[in-house]
XYZ file of N, CA and C in Angstrom:
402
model
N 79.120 93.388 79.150
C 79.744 94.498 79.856
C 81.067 94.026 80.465
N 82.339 94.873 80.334
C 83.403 94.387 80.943
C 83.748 94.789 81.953
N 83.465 93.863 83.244
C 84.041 94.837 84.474
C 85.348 95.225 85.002
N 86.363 94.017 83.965
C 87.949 93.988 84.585
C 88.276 95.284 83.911
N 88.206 95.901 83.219
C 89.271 97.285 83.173
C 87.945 98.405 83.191
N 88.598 99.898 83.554
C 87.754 100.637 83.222
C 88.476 101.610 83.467
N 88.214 102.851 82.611
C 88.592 104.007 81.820
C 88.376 105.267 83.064
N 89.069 106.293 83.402
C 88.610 107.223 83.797
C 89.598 108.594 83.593
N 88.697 109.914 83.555
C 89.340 111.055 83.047
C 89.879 111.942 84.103
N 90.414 113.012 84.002
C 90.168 114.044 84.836
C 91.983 114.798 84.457
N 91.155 116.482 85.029
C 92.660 117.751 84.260
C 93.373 117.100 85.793
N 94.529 117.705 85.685
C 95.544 118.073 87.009
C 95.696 119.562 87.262
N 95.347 119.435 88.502
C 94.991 120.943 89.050
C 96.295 121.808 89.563
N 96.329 122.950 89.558
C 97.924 123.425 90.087
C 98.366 123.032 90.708
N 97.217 122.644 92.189
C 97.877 122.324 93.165
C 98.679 121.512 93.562
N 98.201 120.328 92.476
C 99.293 119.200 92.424
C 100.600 119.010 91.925
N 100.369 120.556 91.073
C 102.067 120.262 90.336
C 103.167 120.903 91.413
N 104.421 121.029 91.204
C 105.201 122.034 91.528
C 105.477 123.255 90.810
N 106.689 123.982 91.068
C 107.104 125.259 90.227
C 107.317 125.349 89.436
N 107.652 123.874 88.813
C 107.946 123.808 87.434
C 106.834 123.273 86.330
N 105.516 123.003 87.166
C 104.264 122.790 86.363
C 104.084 121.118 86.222
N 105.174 120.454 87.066
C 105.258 118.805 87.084
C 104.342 118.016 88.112
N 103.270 117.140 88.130
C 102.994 116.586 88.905
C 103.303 116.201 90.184
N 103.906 116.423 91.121
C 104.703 115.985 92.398
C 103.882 114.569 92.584
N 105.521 113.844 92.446
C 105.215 112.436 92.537
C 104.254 111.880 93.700
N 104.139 111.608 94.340
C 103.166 111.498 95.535
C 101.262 111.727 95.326
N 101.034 112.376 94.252
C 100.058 112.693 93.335
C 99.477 111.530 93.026
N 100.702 110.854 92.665
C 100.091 109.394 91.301
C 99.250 108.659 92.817
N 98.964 108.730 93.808
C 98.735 107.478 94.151
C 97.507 108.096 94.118
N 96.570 109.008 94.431
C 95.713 109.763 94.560
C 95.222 109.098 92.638
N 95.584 109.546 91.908
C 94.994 109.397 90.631
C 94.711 107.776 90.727
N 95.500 106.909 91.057
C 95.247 105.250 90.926
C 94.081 105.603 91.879
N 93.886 105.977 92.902
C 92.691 105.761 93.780
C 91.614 105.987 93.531
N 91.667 106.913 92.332
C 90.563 107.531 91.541
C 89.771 106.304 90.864
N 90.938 105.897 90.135
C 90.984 105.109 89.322
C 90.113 104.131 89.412
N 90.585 103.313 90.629
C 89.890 102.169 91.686
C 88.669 102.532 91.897
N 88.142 103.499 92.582
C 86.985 103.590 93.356
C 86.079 103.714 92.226
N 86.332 104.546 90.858
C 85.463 104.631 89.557
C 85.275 103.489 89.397
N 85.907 102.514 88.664
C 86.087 101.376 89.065
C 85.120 100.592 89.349
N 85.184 100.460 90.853
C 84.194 99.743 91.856
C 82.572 100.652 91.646
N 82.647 101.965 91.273
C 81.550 102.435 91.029
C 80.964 102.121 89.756
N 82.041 101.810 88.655
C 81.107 101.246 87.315
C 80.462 99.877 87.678
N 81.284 99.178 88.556
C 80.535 97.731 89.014
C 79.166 97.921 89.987
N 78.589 99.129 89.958
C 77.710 99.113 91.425
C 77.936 99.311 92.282
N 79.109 99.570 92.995
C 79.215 99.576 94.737
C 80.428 100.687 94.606
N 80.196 101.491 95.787
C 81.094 102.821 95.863
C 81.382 101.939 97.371
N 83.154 102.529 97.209
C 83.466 102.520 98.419
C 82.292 102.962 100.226
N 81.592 103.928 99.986
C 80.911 104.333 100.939
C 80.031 103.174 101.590
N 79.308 102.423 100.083
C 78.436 101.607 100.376
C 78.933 100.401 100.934
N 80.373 99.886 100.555
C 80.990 99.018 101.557
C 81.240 99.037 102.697
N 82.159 100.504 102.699
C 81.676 100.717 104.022
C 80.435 100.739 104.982
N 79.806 101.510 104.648
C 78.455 100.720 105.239
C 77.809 99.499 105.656
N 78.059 98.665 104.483
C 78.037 97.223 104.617
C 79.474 96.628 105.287
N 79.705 97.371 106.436
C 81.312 96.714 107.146
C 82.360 96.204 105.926
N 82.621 96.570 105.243
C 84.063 96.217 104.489
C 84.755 97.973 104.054
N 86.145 97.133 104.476
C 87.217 98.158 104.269
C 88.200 97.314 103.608
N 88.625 98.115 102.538
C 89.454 97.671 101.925
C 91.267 99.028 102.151
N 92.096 98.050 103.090
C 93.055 99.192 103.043
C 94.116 98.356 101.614
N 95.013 99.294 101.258
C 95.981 99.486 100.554
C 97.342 98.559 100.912
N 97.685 97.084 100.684
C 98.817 96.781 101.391
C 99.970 96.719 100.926
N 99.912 97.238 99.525
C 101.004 97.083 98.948
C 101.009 98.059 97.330
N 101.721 99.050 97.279
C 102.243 100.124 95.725
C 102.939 100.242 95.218
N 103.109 99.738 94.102
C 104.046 99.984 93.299
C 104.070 101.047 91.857
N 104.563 102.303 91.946
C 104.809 102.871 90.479
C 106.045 102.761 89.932
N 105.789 103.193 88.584
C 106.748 102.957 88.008
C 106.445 104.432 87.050
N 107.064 105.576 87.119
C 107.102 106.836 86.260
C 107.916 106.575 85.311
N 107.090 106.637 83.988
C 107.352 106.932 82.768
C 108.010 108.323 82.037
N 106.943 109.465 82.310
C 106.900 110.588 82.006
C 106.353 111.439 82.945
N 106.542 113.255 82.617
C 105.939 113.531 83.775
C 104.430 113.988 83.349
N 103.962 114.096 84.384
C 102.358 114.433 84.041
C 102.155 116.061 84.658
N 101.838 117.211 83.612
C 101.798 118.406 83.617
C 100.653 119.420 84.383
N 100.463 120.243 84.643
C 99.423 121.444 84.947
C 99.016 121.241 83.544
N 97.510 120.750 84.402
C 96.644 120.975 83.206
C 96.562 119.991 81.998
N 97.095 119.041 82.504
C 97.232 117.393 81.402
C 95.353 117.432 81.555
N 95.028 116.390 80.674
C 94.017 115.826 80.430
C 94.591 114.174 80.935
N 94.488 113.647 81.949
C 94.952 112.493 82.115
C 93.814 111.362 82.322
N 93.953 109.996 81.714
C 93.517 108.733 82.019
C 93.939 108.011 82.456
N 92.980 107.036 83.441
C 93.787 105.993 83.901
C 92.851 105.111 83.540
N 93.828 104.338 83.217
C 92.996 102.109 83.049
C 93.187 101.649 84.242
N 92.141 101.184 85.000
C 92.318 100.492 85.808
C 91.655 99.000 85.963
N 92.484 97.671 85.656
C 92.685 96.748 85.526
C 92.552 96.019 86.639
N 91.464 95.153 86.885
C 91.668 94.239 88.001
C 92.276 92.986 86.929
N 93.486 92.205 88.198
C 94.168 91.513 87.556
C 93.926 90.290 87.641
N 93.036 89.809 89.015
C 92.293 88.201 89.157
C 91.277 88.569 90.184
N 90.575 87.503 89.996
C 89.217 87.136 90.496
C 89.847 87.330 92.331
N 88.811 87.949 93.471
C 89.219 88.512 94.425
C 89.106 87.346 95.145
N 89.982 87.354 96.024
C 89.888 86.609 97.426
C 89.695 86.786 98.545
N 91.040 87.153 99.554
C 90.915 87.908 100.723
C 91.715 88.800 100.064
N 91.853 89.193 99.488
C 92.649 90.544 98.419
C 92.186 90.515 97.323
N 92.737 92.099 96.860
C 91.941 92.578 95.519
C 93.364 93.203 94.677
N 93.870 93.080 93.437
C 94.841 93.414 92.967
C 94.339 94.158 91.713
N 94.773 95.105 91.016
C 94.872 95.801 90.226
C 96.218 96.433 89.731
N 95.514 96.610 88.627
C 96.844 97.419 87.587
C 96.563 98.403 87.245
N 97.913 99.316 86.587
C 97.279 100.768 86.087
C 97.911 101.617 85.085
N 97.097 102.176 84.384
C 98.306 102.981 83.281
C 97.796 104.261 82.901
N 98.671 105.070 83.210
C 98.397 106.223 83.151
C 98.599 107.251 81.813
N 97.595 107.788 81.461
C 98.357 108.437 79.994
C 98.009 109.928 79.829
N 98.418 110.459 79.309
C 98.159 112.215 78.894
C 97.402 111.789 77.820
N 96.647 113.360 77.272
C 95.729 113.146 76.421
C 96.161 112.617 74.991
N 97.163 113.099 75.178
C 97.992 112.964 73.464
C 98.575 111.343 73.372
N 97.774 110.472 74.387
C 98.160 108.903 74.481
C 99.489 108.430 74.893
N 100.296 109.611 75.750
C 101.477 109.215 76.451
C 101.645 108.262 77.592
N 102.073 107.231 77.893
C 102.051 106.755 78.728
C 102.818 107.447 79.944
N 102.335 107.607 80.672
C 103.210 108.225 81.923
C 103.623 107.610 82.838
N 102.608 106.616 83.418
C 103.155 105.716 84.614
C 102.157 104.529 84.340
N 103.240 103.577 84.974
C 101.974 102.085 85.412
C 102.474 101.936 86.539
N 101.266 101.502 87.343
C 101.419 100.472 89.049
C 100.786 99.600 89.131
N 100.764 99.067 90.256
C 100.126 98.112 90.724
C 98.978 98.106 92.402
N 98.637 98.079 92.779
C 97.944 97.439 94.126
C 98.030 96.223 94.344
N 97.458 95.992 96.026
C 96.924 95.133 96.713
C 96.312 95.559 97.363
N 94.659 95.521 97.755
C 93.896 96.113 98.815
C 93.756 94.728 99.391
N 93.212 94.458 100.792
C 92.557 93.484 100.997
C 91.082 94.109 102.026
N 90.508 92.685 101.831
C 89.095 93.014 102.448
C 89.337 92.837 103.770
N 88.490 93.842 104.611
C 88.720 93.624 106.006
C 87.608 93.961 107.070
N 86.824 92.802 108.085
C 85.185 92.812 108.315
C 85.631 94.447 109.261
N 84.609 95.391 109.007
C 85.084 96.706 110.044
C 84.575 96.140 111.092
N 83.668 95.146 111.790
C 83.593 95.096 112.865
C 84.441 94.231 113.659
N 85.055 93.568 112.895
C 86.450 92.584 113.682
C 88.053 92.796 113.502
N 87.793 93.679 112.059
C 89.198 94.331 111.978
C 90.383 93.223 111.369
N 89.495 92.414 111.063
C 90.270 90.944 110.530
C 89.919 90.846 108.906
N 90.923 90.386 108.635
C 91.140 90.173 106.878
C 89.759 88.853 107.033
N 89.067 89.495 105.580
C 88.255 88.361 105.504
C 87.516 88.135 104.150
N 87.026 87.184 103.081
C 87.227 86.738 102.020
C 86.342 87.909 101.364
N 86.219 88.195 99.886
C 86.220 89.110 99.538
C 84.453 88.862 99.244
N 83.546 90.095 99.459
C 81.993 90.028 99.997
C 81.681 89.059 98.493
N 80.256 87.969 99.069
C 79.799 87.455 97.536
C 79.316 88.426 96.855
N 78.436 89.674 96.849
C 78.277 90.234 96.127
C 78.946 90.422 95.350
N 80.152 91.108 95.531
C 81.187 91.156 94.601
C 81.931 90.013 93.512
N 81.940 88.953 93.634
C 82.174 87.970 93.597
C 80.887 87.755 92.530
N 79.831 87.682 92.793
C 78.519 87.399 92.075
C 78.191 88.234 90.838
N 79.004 89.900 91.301
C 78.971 90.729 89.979
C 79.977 90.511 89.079
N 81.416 90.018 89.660
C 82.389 89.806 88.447
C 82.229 88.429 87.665
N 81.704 87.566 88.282
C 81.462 85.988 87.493
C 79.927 86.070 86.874
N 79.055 87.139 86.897
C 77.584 86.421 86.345
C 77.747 87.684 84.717
């Protein structure tokens, strides 16, 4: 089973486009987040359940890069790519495509792990760690 990339679908709803039926940029980060948390859910653990188990992972760093635009009513995918084994941070990649295999955008992340009860960056849980190496 491969846990470093994983596939996910979903339309774009009006609300996200503008008047002209275009994605409003600000959108894409919402779709990478998608991306991520599917992601972490094909590996077993949903964001919720980390939370629970005191870890938060915030966002410290985004980068896109728009290709094309993404429409009302695209059929869009994203790959989302973890790019190395986690530490006190978690990095990923991303590529975004319309159904017809357009590339639209790639980015990047940095989340890092952070204990919710101390609020301090701290190494990334073994579980996690135990599911990407076994």
């Amino acid at each position: 089973m491969n846990f470093k990339t994983h596939r996910t679908s979903f339309r774009v709803r009006y609300a996200e486009t503008d008047q002209m039926g275009v994605v409003y940029y600000g959108n894409y980060a919402q779709y990478f987040e998608q991306g991520r948390t599917e992601w972490l859910r094909n590996l077993g653990f949903s964001y919720r359940w980390m939370e629970d188990n005191h870890i938060h992972l915030p966002v410290v760093s985004y980068t896109v890069q728009y290709k094309k635009p993404a429409r009302y009513d695209d059929l869009l995918t994203v790959e989302t790519s973890l790019k190395n084994l986690p530490t006190g941070k978690i990095e990923f990649d991303y590529t975004l495509y319309n159904e017809a295999g357009v590339l639209l955008a790639t980015a990047h992340t940095v989340l890092v792990f952070v204990n919710a009860n101390t609020q301090k960056v701290t190494k990334a849980p073994r579980y996690l760690i135990e599911k990407l190496t076994s």
